[in-house]
XYZ file of C-alpha atoms in Angstrom:
767
model
C 36.512 24.415 4.796
C 39.274 26.241 2.714
C 37.235 26.331 -0.946
C 34.927 28.095 0.864
C 37.205 30.526 2.654
C 39.226 30.888 -0.449
C 35.647 32.537 -2.538
C 33.909 34.960 -1.653
C 30.359 34.648 0.125
C 28.148 35.127 -1.771
C 28.967 32.322 -4.177
C 29.232 29.066 -1.234
C 25.829 30.273 0.853
C 22.876 30.679 1.032
C 21.007 34.240 -0.501
C 19.727 34.360 2.965
C 22.336 33.489 5.201
C 24.897 35.681 2.452
C 23.103 38.477 3.827
C 23.141 37.452 7.727
C 26.751 38.482 6.791
C 25.989 41.486 5.484
C 24.195 42.501 7.742
C 26.457 41.722 10.872
C 28.835 43.874 9.247
C 26.684 46.876 9.700
C 24.436 46.427 12.804
C 27.786 46.840 15.354
C 28.044 51.087 15.438
C 29.386 50.413 18.929
C 32.700 49.060 17.924
C 33.242 51.038 14.811
C 32.148 54.400 16.926
C 34.586 53.849 19.891
C 37.812 53.191 16.729
C 36.505 56.337 15.061
C 36.929 58.452 18.567
C 40.837 56.441 19.870
C 41.996 56.164 16.858
C 41.747 59.514 16.007
C 42.700 60.826 19.954
C 45.479 58.882 19.223
C 46.652 60.857 16.276
C 45.933 64.289 17.242
C 48.138 63.163 20.649
C 50.993 62.090 18.245
C 50.789 65.294 17.090
C 50.771 67.297 19.521
C 53.430 64.834 21.127
C 55.888 65.252 17.811
C 54.122 68.651 16.420
C 55.260 66.685 13.128
C 52.280 67.833 10.468
C 51.715 65.070 8.775
C 49.941 63.010 11.596
C 47.997 65.808 11.876
C 46.653 64.922 8.511
C 46.191 61.516 9.386
C 44.612 62.493 12.343
C 41.860 64.755 10.719
C 41.468 61.470 7.734
C 40.055 59.169 10.101
C 37.924 61.412 11.248
C 36.612 61.750 8.426
C 36.341 58.785 7.491
C 35.133 57.682 10.212
C 31.825 59.934 9.772
C 31.353 58.960 6.612
C 30.944 55.633 8.035
C 29.177 56.023 10.304
C 26.801 57.490 7.879
C 27.374 54.671 5.530
C 26.179 52.374 8.169
C 23.125 54.926 9.508
C 22.306 54.600 6.391
C 21.904 50.877 5.834
C 19.955 50.483 8.832
C 17.446 52.727 7.991
C 16.949 51.359 4.235
C 14.946 48.311 3.873
C 16.872 45.011 3.431
C 18.779 44.178 0.331
C 16.495 42.265 -2.331
C 18.782 40.977 -4.860
C 22.353 39.399 -4.757
C 23.277 42.744 -6.453
C 22.300 45.215 -3.704
C 23.608 43.082 -1.471
C 27.433 43.572 -2.857
C 27.840 46.760 -3.353
C 26.460 47.451 -0.177
C 29.822 44.794 1.370
C 31.604 46.364 -1.630
C 30.555 49.539 -0.222
C 31.704 48.786 3.944
C 35.295 47.078 2.027
C 36.078 50.321 0.853
C 35.438 52.369 3.465
C 37.017 49.890 6.272
C 40.064 49.553 3.827
C 40.757 53.244 3.667
C 40.893 53.222 7.165
C 42.384 51.100 7.636
C 45.296 52.319 4.997
C 45.330 55.344 6.927
C 45.784 54.004 10.105
C 48.894 51.985 8.718
C 50.198 54.968 7.013
C 49.965 57.320 10.491
C 52.384 53.848 12.101
C 54.665 54.447 9.504
C 54.742 58.229 9.500
C 55.548 58.020 13.020
C 58.439 55.920 12.867
C 59.219 57.656 9.869
C 58.969 60.939 10.389
C 59.934 60.626 14.290
C 62.250 59.510 16.612
C 59.622 59.844 19.064
C 59.729 56.133 21.049
C 56.011 57.375 23.161
C 55.144 58.713 19.469
C 56.289 55.163 17.754
C 54.697 53.090 20.842
C 51.078 55.295 20.221
C 51.078 54.267 17.046
C 51.963 51.343 17.086
C 49.712 49.790 19.755
C 46.377 51.536 18.347
C 46.939 49.968 15.066
C 47.964 46.486 16.751
C 44.781 47.131 18.054
C 42.706 47.419 15.340
C 44.731 44.272 13.571
C 43.442 41.902 16.915
C 40.099 43.744 16.187
C 39.594 42.413 12.994
C 39.779 39.223 14.208
C 36.971 39.673 16.267
C 34.737 41.653 14.480
C 35.068 40.603 10.359
C 36.356 37.421 10.532
C 33.123 36.442 8.110
C 34.228 38.039 5.467
C 37.999 36.231 4.273
C 38.177 39.330 2.079
C 37.587 41.889 4.415
C 40.111 40.236 6.526
C 43.040 40.124 3.727
C 42.313 43.768 2.767
C 42.228 45.254 6.304
C 45.688 42.405 7.798
C 47.499 44.295 4.651
C 46.311 47.738 5.067
C 47.838 48.122 8.801
C 50.307 45.345 8.158
C 52.305 46.645 5.221
C 52.454 50.066 6.732
C 53.790 49.579 9.852
C 56.338 46.296 8.980
C 57.889 49.639 6.424
C 58.086 52.098 8.802
C 60.010 49.186 11.846
C 62.467 48.431 8.474
C 62.988 52.183 7.771
C 64.597 52.672 11.627
C 67.809 50.224 10.074
C 68.007 49.412 13.130
C 68.443 45.418 14.178
C 66.403 44.936 17.383
C 63.176 47.297 14.824
C 64.237 44.729 11.692
C 63.441 42.025 14.399
C 60.428 43.266 15.291
C 59.338 43.375 12.251
C 60.073 39.519 11.313
C 58.050 38.559 14.869
C 54.638 40.794 13.560
C 55.017 38.615 10.006
C 53.455 35.088 11.857
C 51.077 37.590 13.779
C 49.272 38.647 11.004
C 49.405 35.444 10.380
C 48.129 34.542 12.632
C 45.256 36.823 12.454
C 44.617 35.651 9.101
C 44.352 32.004 10.031
C 42.551 32.411 13.380
C 39.545 34.596 11.028
C 39.235 31.237 8.571
C 39.531 28.578 11.548
C 36.488 31.273 12.728
C 34.406 31.819 10.279
C 34.222 28.290 8.767
C 32.884 26.947 12.011
C 30.664 30.036 11.940
C 29.144 29.043 8.331
C 29.816 25.016 9.149
C 26.839 25.660 12.142
C 24.724 28.485 9.959
C 25.460 25.719 7.558
C 23.987 23.107 9.711
C 21.451 24.405 11.127
C 20.057 26.219 7.351
C 20.099 22.539 6.558
C 18.197 21.434 9.478
C 15.765 24.235 9.152
C 15.104 23.156 5.525
C 14.291 20.014 6.295
C 12.031 21.009 8.658
C 10.103 23.005 6.246
C 10.432 20.072 3.371
C 9.233 18.169 6.022
C 6.216 19.928 6.946
C 5.289 21.138 3.508
C 5.635 17.609 2.781
C 3.588 16.335 5.871
C 0.846 19.532 5.713
C 0.588 17.981 2.157
C -0.326 14.526 2.738
C -3.914 13.325 1.528
C -4.260 11.760 4.965
C -4.428 13.496 8.546
C -1.649 12.501 10.724
C -1.031 12.505 14.475
C 1.706 11.536 16.897
C 1.665 10.040 20.380
C 4.620 9.315 22.679
C 5.031 6.879 24.871
C 2.789 8.379 27.752
C -0.417 9.025 25.537
C 0.636 13.222 25.056
C 0.010 14.657 21.422
C 3.189 15.339 19.845
C 2.829 17.456 16.222
C -0.069 16.649 13.907
C -0.017 18.114 10.362
C -3.005 20.534 9.135
C -5.193 18.185 7.582
C -5.278 15.999 11.005
C -6.454 18.702 12.775
C -9.829 20.449 9.641
C -11.172 16.589 9.248
C -11.416 16.376 13.440
C -13.069 19.943 13.114
C -10.126 20.998 15.495
C -9.361 25.443 15.339
C -6.011 25.940 13.868
C -3.232 28.169 15.676
C -3.357 26.359 19.037
C -0.052 24.646 20.357
C -0.978 20.940 21.392
C 2.211 19.140 22.412
C 2.137 17.173 25.263
C -1.761 17.327 25.761
C -3.087 14.320 26.734
C -6.459 12.199 24.640
C -8.907 12.651 26.678
C -8.502 16.643 26.154
C -7.653 16.270 22.744
C -10.861 13.941 22.737
C -12.655 16.672 24.166
C -11.893 19.340 21.990
C -12.789 17.131 19.137
C -16.539 17.046 20.767
C -16.357 20.919 21.628
C -16.100 21.762 17.963
C -19.399 19.205 17.202
C -17.129 16.706 15.049
C -17.979 13.777 16.633
C -21.645 12.709 17.410
C -21.674 14.023 21.548
C -23.384 10.228 21.862
C -20.680 7.617 20.607
C -18.298 10.318 23.064
C -17.811 7.456 25.732
C -17.879 4.380 23.319
C -15.361 7.318 20.565
C -12.580 7.402 23.497
C -12.772 3.975 24.719
C -12.195 2.588 21.379
C -9.108 5.765 20.832
C -7.404 4.991 24.393
C -7.441 0.883 23.492
C -6.307 1.342 20.366
C -3.127 3.474 21.527
C -2.136 0.722 24.345
C -1.925 -2.291 21.321
C 1.633 -3.036 20.661
C 0.255 -3.859 16.439
C -1.683 -1.972 13.599
C -4.835 -1.377 14.541
C -8.103 -0.054 12.440
C -11.209 1.575 13.259
C -13.971 3.776 11.928
C -16.295 6.345 13.448
C -18.532 8.750 11.227
C -18.863 12.688 11.960
C -21.436 14.595 12.740
C -22.107 15.671 9.259
C -21.860 12.359 7.621
C -18.197 11.944 6.542
C -16.708 8.952 6.966
C -13.640 8.085 8.451
C -10.524 5.768 9.142
C -8.630 6.109 11.437
C -5.006 3.601 11.162
C -2.784 3.095 15.026
C 0.402 2.247 14.148
C 2.859 1.664 17.354
C 6.253 2.700 17.065
C 9.238 0.678 18.331
C 10.253 2.954 21.030
C 6.802 3.664 22.061
C 3.757 5.893 21.742
C 1.978 5.497 18.242
C 1.140 7.499 14.625
C -2.577 7.911 13.986
C -3.452 8.263 10.458
C -6.450 9.960 9.410
C -8.484 9.813 6.729
C -11.551 10.427 4.907
C -12.958 6.775 3.519
C -16.342 8.648 2.356
C -15.303 8.384 -1.829
C -13.850 5.601 -1.499
C -16.534 4.134 0.462
C -19.098 5.237 -1.807
C -17.341 3.778 -4.368
C -16.966 0.564 -3.598
C -21.087 0.846 -2.656
C -20.737 1.404 -6.527
C -18.786 -1.965 -7.253
C -20.729 -3.843 -4.454
C -23.649 -2.573 -6.141
C -22.964 -2.950 -9.816
C -21.196 -6.800 -8.584
C -24.570 -7.567 -7.053
C -27.209 -6.323 -9.185
C -27.655 -5.916 -12.990
C -26.619 -3.528 -14.444
C -29.498 -3.228 -17.216
C -32.623 -3.669 -15.035
C -31.565 -2.640 -11.802
C -32.243 -5.743 -10.531
C -30.413 -8.195 -7.418
C -28.602 -10.442 -9.685
C -29.091 -14.859 -9.454
C -25.522 -14.533 -6.935
C -27.858 -11.686 -4.901
C -30.647 -13.559 -5.169
C -29.916 -17.014 -3.873
C -27.841 -15.402 -1.134
C -31.115 -13.732 0.427
C -33.412 -17.113 -0.270
C -31.477 -18.945 1.596
C -31.564 -16.570 4.554
C -35.079 -16.253 3.703
C -35.163 -20.156 4.289
C -33.492 -20.595 7.107
C -35.569 -18.388 8.781
C -38.649 -20.495 7.838
C -37.901 -23.497 8.302
C -35.877 -22.804 11.884
C -39.306 -20.128 13.087
C -42.057 -22.303 10.732
C -43.564 -19.301 9.476
C -44.780 -17.580 6.313
C -44.010 -20.278 3.182
C -42.361 -18.889 0.399
C -43.529 -18.406 -2.679
C -40.773 -18.963 -5.693
C -41.324 -17.527 -9.772
C -39.726 -18.037 -12.308
C -40.730 -15.406 -15.272
C -39.999 -16.387 -18.910
C -41.151 -13.731 -21.472
C -42.115 -15.114 -24.404
C -42.155 -14.302 -27.398
C -38.411 -12.007 -26.647
C -36.192 -13.262 -28.679
C -38.279 -12.072 -31.630
C -38.151 -8.736 -30.800
C -34.013 -8.737 -30.551
C -34.293 -10.570 -33.975
C -37.110 -7.483 -35.477
C -35.620 -5.016 -33.557
C -32.760 -5.156 -32.325
C -31.106 -5.683 -28.716
C -31.150 -1.790 -27.992
C -35.217 -1.887 -28.116
C -34.997 -5.091 -26.579
C -32.816 -4.315 -24.101
C -35.293 -0.612 -22.774
C -37.770 -4.175 -22.666
C -36.276 -5.600 -19.986
C -35.105 -2.538 -18.001
C -39.790 -1.879 -18.412
C -40.650 -5.317 -17.933
C -38.627 -4.812 -14.503
C -40.498 -1.590 -13.519
C -43.646 -3.566 -14.104
C -42.644 -6.824 -11.825
C -41.299 -4.118 -9.859
C -45.174 -2.675 -9.319
C -47.032 -5.874 -9.221
C -44.927 -7.074 -5.918
C -45.769 -6.143 -2.654
C -43.682 -4.787 -0.685
C -40.873 -7.346 1.001
C -41.005 -9.771 -1.816
C -37.870 -9.934 -3.699
C -37.378 -9.521 -8.008
C -34.432 -11.025 -9.582
C -33.165 -11.093 -12.868
C -31.460 -13.588 -13.374
C -30.331 -13.471 -16.769
C -31.695 -13.047 -20.530
C -34.805 -12.731 -20.312
C -35.381 -15.086 -17.485
C -36.445 -13.010 -14.039
C -37.639 -14.784 -10.520
C -39.696 -13.323 -7.920
C -39.548 -14.334 -4.487
C -42.818 -13.996 -2.669
C -44.179 -14.218 1.233
C -47.056 -16.553 1.309
C -49.345 -15.955 4.363
C -52.596 -16.875 2.504
C -51.797 -20.515 0.537
C -51.057 -21.224 -3.057
C -53.520 -18.771 -4.200
C -51.661 -15.582 -3.171
C -48.897 -17.266 -5.450
C -51.732 -17.893 -8.157
C -53.030 -14.509 -8.207
C -49.392 -12.555 -8.090
C -48.365 -14.752 -10.789
C -52.269 -13.591 -13.100
C -50.754 -9.710 -12.256
C -47.185 -10.323 -13.669
C -49.320 -12.182 -16.723
C -51.534 -8.774 -16.869
C -48.716 -6.506 -16.306
C -46.069 -7.913 -19.057
C -49.511 -9.062 -21.535
C -50.254 -4.567 -21.264
C -48.443 -2.864 -24.548
C -44.779 -1.175 -24.242
C -44.195 1.411 -25.605
C -40.187 1.618 -27.192
C -38.473 3.764 -29.024
C -41.825 5.005 -30.607
C -42.322 0.841 -31.213
C -45.536 -0.475 -29.975
C -44.998 -4.001 -28.689
C -46.803 -6.691 -27.064
C -45.413 -9.955 -25.543
C -46.716 -11.928 -22.725
C -45.396 -13.925 -19.742
C -45.095 -17.433 -18.242
C -45.349 -18.342 -15.305
C -43.643 -21.826 -13.287
C -44.730 -21.795 -9.181
C -42.716 -23.724 -6.465
C -43.579 -23.267 -2.867
C -41.120 -23.895 -0.018
C -40.876 -26.028 1.743
C -43.155 -28.069 0.087
C -41.157 -28.159 -2.686
C -38.021 -28.010 -1.470
C -36.173 -26.861 0.838
C -32.227 -25.623 -0.302
C -32.429 -23.329 -2.670
C -31.430 -24.953 -6.092
C -33.380 -27.446 -6.144
C -36.330 -24.627 -5.346
C -34.960 -23.492 -8.275
C -35.277 -26.572 -10.753
C -39.037 -26.688 -9.292
C -40.245 -23.612 -10.279
C -38.029 -23.659 -13.676
C -39.960 -27.203 -14.294
C -43.440 -26.027 -13.437
C -42.425 -23.260 -16.156
C -41.679 -25.587 -18.705
C -45.123 -26.741 -18.291
C -46.755 -23.719 -18.678
C -45.218 -23.090 -21.845
C -45.659 -26.172 -22.826
C -49.213 -25.722 -22.053
C -49.515 -22.806 -25.249
C -47.076 -19.659 -23.083
C -48.811 -16.679 -20.768
C -50.459 -18.877 -18.436
C -48.879 -20.303 -15.464
C -48.610 -23.898 -13.617
C -47.388 -24.667 -9.886
C -44.613 -27.590 -10.049
C -45.877 -31.269 -9.612
C -43.860 -33.567 -8.964
C -44.608 -35.587 -12.272
C -43.173 -32.866 -14.262
C -40.449 -34.410 -15.470
C -40.776 -33.670 -18.935
C -37.846 -31.779 -18.991
C -35.636 -32.906 -16.859
C -36.266 -36.351 -19.962
C -35.198 -34.156 -22.021
C -32.736 -33.390 -20.247
C -31.255 -36.988 -20.223
C -32.081 -36.814 -24.012
C -29.850 -33.518 -24.524
C -26.738 -35.101 -22.326
C -26.594 -38.733 -24.433
C -26.939 -36.393 -27.516
C -23.770 -34.482 -26.358
C -21.345 -37.739 -25.568
C -21.612 -38.955 -29.010
C -21.477 -35.699 -31.330
C -18.645 -35.171 -29.947
C -17.290 -38.324 -32.356
C -19.617 -38.000 -34.728
C -17.468 -34.624 -35.171
C -21.015 -32.768 -34.877
C -18.928 -29.573 -32.900
C -17.762 -26.700 -35.084
C -15.695 -23.781 -33.507
C -16.200 -20.239 -35.448
C -14.545 -17.139 -34.933
C -15.534 -13.764 -33.715
C -12.983 -10.466 -34.130
C -11.807 -8.599 -31.698
C -10.273 -5.443 -33.610
C -7.699 -2.860 -32.943
C -9.783 0.216 -32.392
C -6.580 2.807 -33.068
C -5.784 0.437 -36.235
C -9.117 -0.971 -37.135
C -7.278 -4.447 -37.853
C -8.223 -7.329 -36.326
C -5.724 -8.364 -33.137
C -7.852 -11.518 -31.804
C -10.536 -14.073 -33.179
C -11.942 -15.623 -29.540
C -13.205 -19.529 -31.159
C -17.003 -20.301 -30.348
C -18.169 -23.183 -30.314
C -21.064 -24.704 -32.267
C -23.593 -27.946 -32.407
C -24.962 -28.830 -35.197
C -27.030 -31.555 -34.734
C -29.022 -33.874 -37.011
C -32.652 -33.797 -35.768
C -32.527 -30.183 -33.499
C -30.417 -28.205 -36.060
C -27.757 -25.465 -34.563
C -28.507 -26.019 -30.577
C -27.714 -22.724 -29.050
C -24.098 -23.101 -26.182
C -26.125 -21.142 -23.619
C -28.466 -24.834 -23.989
C -25.188 -26.987 -24.643
C -22.590 -25.295 -22.891
C -23.705 -26.003 -18.800
C -25.311 -29.375 -19.657
C -21.846 -30.160 -20.887
C -20.231 -28.601 -17.461
C -22.400 -30.515 -15.710
C -21.969 -33.206 -17.133
C -17.686 -33.119 -16.864
C -18.157 -33.619 -20.868
C -16.288 -29.909 -20.826
C -12.903 -31.636 -20.405
C -12.828 -34.063 -23.349
C -14.100 -30.642 -25.439
C -12.433 -28.257 -24.060
C -9.382 -30.635 -25.329
C -11.233 -30.408 -28.260
C -11.369 -26.776 -28.721
C -8.537 -25.514 -27.390
C -6.387 -27.914 -30.015
C -8.775 -26.618 -33.536
C -8.344 -23.053 -32.127
C -4.853 -23.135 -32.380
C -4.318 -25.087 -35.927
C -6.997 -23.415 -37.418
C -4.687 -19.985 -35.579
C -1.522 -21.178 -37.593
C -3.008 -20.296 -40.964
C -3.854 -16.819 -39.831
C -1.493 -13.579 -40.369
C 1.231 -13.858 -37.281
C -0.048 -10.747 -35.573
C -3.648 -12.192 -35.419
C -4.378 -14.307 -32.214
C -6.904 -16.891 -31.558
C -9.114 -16.166 -28.233
C -10.360 -19.757 -26.408
C -12.518 -20.217 -23.563
C -11.982 -21.992 -20.518
C -14.750 -23.676 -18.377
C -14.250 -23.629 -13.974
C -14.690 -26.913 -14.648
C -11.423 -27.367 -16.580
C -9.822 -25.558 -13.903
C -10.350 -28.103 -11.290
C -10.066 -31.513 -13.288
C -7.310 -31.385 -14.968
C -3.726 -29.603 -15.532
C -4.298 -26.991 -17.590
C -0.745 -25.995 -17.865
C 0.156 -29.823 -19.607
C -3.755 -29.201 -21.686
C -1.885 -25.468 -23.078
C 1.239 -27.220 -23.304
C -0.090 -29.955 -25.679
C -2.553 -27.786 -27.943
C 1.060 -25.587 -28.075
C 3.039 -28.198 -29.201
C 0.856 -29.799 -31.482
C -0.165 -26.724 -33.132
C 3.348 -25.079 -33.602
C 1.571 -21.878 -32.727
C 3.276 -19.579 -30.189
C 2.849 -18.583 -27.073
C 2.066 -15.467 -26.783
C -1.243 -15.963 -30.075
C -3.094 -17.590 -27.553
C -5.352 -15.677 -25.377
C -7.538 -17.987 -22.942
C -10.351 -16.525 -21.344
C -11.904 -16.813 -18.271
C -14.858 -16.426 -16.389
C -15.116 -15.205 -13.038
C -16.466 -18.336 -11.684
C -12.548 -19.462 -12.289
C -11.580 -16.624 -10.037
C -14.032 -17.007 -7.660
C -12.442 -21.144 -6.662
C -9.152 -18.745 -5.550
C -8.000 -21.893 -4.588
C -3.841 -21.847 -5.035
C -4.304 -24.387 -7.997
C -6.730 -21.689 -10.024
C -3.904 -19.147 -8.848
C -0.611 -21.091 -9.810
C -2.785 -22.695 -13.199
C -2.770 -18.733 -14.004
C 1.007 -17.614 -12.841
C 2.676 -21.008 -15.042
C 0.162 -20.119 -18.525
C 1.699 -16.283 -18.417
C 4.727 -17.293 -17.787
C 4.612 -20.162 -20.726
C 4.252 -16.150 -22.366
C 0.155 -16.438 -22.572
C -2.033 -14.299 -22.245
C -4.799 -14.333 -19.336
C -8.355 -12.667 -20.589
C -11.216 -12.156 -17.849
C -14.145 -12.204 -19.854
C -18.020 -10.481 -19.233
C -15.955 -7.814 -16.696
C -18.731 -5.808 -14.132
C -21.695 -9.043 -14.199
C -21.639 -11.968 -12.077
C -19.302 -12.057 -9.378
C -17.376 -8.706 -10.314
C -14.658 -7.808 -7.916
C -12.142 -5.280 -7.835
C -9.801 -7.468 -5.620
C -9.670 -9.610 -9.422
C -7.725 -7.588 -10.938
C -5.029 -7.200 -7.791
C -4.858 -10.753 -6.726
C -4.712 -12.540 -10.153
C -1.932 -12.560 -12.468
C -4.245 -11.230 -15.659
C -3.531 -9.302 -19.279
C -6.811 -8.283 -20.627
C -9.998 -7.181 -19.456
C -13.593 -7.648 -21.394
C -15.729 -4.962 -20.441
C -19.552 -6.896 -20.702
C -21.871 -6.093 -23.506
C -24.447 -4.502 -20.873
C -22.509 -1.784 -20.394
C -22.032 -0.274 -23.496
C -26.188 -0.577 -23.712
C -27.345 2.861 -23.778
C -24.275 4.710 -23.852
C -25.043 7.126 -26.679
C -28.026 7.809 -24.954
C -27.021 7.341 -21.329
C -24.826 9.234 -19.733
C -24.935 7.464 -16.452
C -24.498 4.737 -18.200
C -21.788 6.118 -20.271
C -19.848 7.246 -16.838
C -19.766 3.938 -15.464
C -18.526 2.558 -18.870
C -16.146 4.681 -18.309
C -15.065 4.151 -14.668
C -15.326 0.856 -15.680
C -12.426 0.762 -18.292
C -10.525 3.453 -16.319
C -9.758 1.766 -13.330
C -9.112 -1.454 -15.886
C -6.209 0.671 -17.493
C -4.961 2.202 -15.008
C -4.002 -1.456 -13.829
C -2.035 -1.656 -16.735
C -4.415 -4.151 -18.193
C -5.643 -4.104 -21.617
C -9.484 -2.991 -22.316
C -11.647 -5.080 -24.276
C -15.495 -3.673 -24.702
C -17.472 -6.462 -25.933
C -21.544 -5.952 -27.461
C -19.947 -2.958 -30.328
C -23.720 -3.445 -32.572
C -23.850 0.328 -33.514
C -21.812 3.151 -35.224
C -22.554 5.108 -32.054
C -22.004 2.601 -29.447
C -18.157 3.120 -31.259
C -18.221 6.820 -31.721
C -19.765 6.813 -28.228
C -16.466 3.585 -27.297
C -13.906 5.675 -29.190
C -14.346 8.785 -26.643
C -13.015 6.810 -24.214
C -9.227 6.190 -24.704
C -8.906 3.568 -22.643
C -10.122 1.276 -24.317
C -8.183 -0.338 -26.960
C -10.027 -3.618 -28.945
C -13.750 -4.398 -30.205
C -15.994 -6.911 -30.359
C -19.195 -6.849 -31.231
C -21.921 -7.496 -34.791
C -20.963 -4.221 -36.028
C -17.479 -5.805 -36.980
C -18.140 -9.281 -37.012
C -20.160 -12.189 -36.689
C -19.134 -15.531 -35.243
C -17.912 -17.205 -39.127
C -16.613 -20.461 -39.404
C -12.584 -21.183 -40.450
C -12.787 -20.661 -44.280
C -14.589 -17.605 -43.581
C -12.661 -15.784 -40.859
C -9.578 -16.269 -43.257
C -10.832 -14.875 -46.102
C -12.232 -12.305 -43.713
C -8.446 -11.721 -42.555
C -6.999 -11.523 -46.153
C -9.855 -9.202 -47.092
C -8.641 -7.075 -44.446
C -4.976 -7.657 -44.801
C -5.365 -6.580 -48.460
C -7.234 -3.398 -47.867
C -4.428 -2.149 -45.284
C -1.798 -3.372 -48.031
C -4.166 -0.917 -50.633
C -4.148 1.702 -47.798
């Protein structure tokens, strides 16, 4: 308080409060008018009593100054309120000058009354008038410290001087008594000013806090309202009234819940048919003692989510969120997880779930049998090899459309991956229905395709299994249809075959493959090839992915798609995975120090081995730094979502090993994985790159997945970059920092990858 009183108000107070102190000086003219009339009259009386002309001069001066001050107050009232600090200070100074002049004349009058006269009546009148004015200072002008000091000095100094010139001990004693009186006026004014300003500042701070709270409340992205313990409305923000369609303006404080809900219904925002249900749910949610959430849909189709949070002292806070866009985004992500991005058909997961439900209906009610038609496109690989993957993908999309057109409403078409499709048919007329559908499929697929200016002719082979005769569960029926498909291909392709119990050719081939794989690891038939992953900003390789290859003496190069699933089913993937991890780490030590190696881990390895110990052993044997090892896992690993899986991934991260989610956006993709698991990198599946150079929607989808992943702090890699056009489109999305694909390099053996890296580094040194 003391530091505030020693400085001008404009330096210690906010402008609006300082301006109010200036307003106060000019606000009440009555006390000024009373003083302007009373003091001159008293001065005239002293002149009349004493006949001293100097007293008359003082009376005239008081009248003139008082009149000037009255006009000044009127001018202040008539003019616009000061809008700047400089304007306010000028008006304050004018008041101080006028007041100081008036008080100085009063003090002079008192001094002359004692110095020029000996009449006690004249002296008493002048002394009393000045004292009265001094007392008024503390009541009227205490808010302005400078004004109090100036007025006190201008009045007190002449008064004390007048008493002292009497050369009388009693007058001298009286003069000394007035000194503490003057000081008390100063102290009282300072105390009143401190109390006033503290109260004003507290009020100002409360108002400012309330304004800020109101601003924050009304700028929330959600609607918010509060109810007290009696379920009466307390407060809400503007977004709450907007979301519920309530009119803006009415004060709803104290309004009961029923009245508020009635107002919402009258506003036409909520469906009238659901009024009773909404009211019941709303009221019940307010009564609970734990967090409660429920959703409702507005008349215009918006989805609102209401969250009820009870308060400790009773009452409840209700948060209203417009979840329309979020639900739409979730639906899109869900669609991405359940449907094939290329063809728009259900994927294996979605198909399996729907098939299981239908099978339960067949078994429970004995309704129509179900035909499972496994469709494989003949000669599709030749299209990919000769015309490229983009043309092959367009062919797959068109083939999917043809399949949709030949099936009946209610039949289900799904893509199982690659060039394999499955059709689930409701059979009301026996096996002939399935045969007829297979004929239509073969005919439709066999018609010439027009793709990118090319006329393409392929065929289709179909394997058929019938439920429940050929199996009572999804896996068994799919295996039966697959075996029938194998027979159709063996019989010349372009035909269909029903499953027969004697179809074991493929099963025998599978067993032969299993036997060969058991011996292949011992005979060192497996090899590792490496495909670079480049930093798109620098063009330099940062990681090489280790890819397993099998060179069989009789079979030749066996596709990983053929032997990896078999190895997983056999459990051989555990030993094979240990060998791959060791070899990849050893090979990585031969590369530049800033290049790491990426190794794929199978879900089987997480279930059957201690992954942390496996990785630690590989790092120890190879002496490779943990930071140079990157482990790629599939969404199948995350689907297990067991404490063991979570612990293993966390331990790997703690070791310094990086963890990447491979093929994100396909299969079972879920946003919850990105939050729940300790991932460093996301590898966007190649299917998202397909068509981004020609299809704006494909580009939008690609950007959405990339930005979502990058926004969660993960490195984003795009797979399957095969053309310069695709690379150019990928470069436009800055959140994607790494790329992999045939455009940069095909997978090559260890000798070739070392040469590749050396050439790359040599080129960088020259540049």
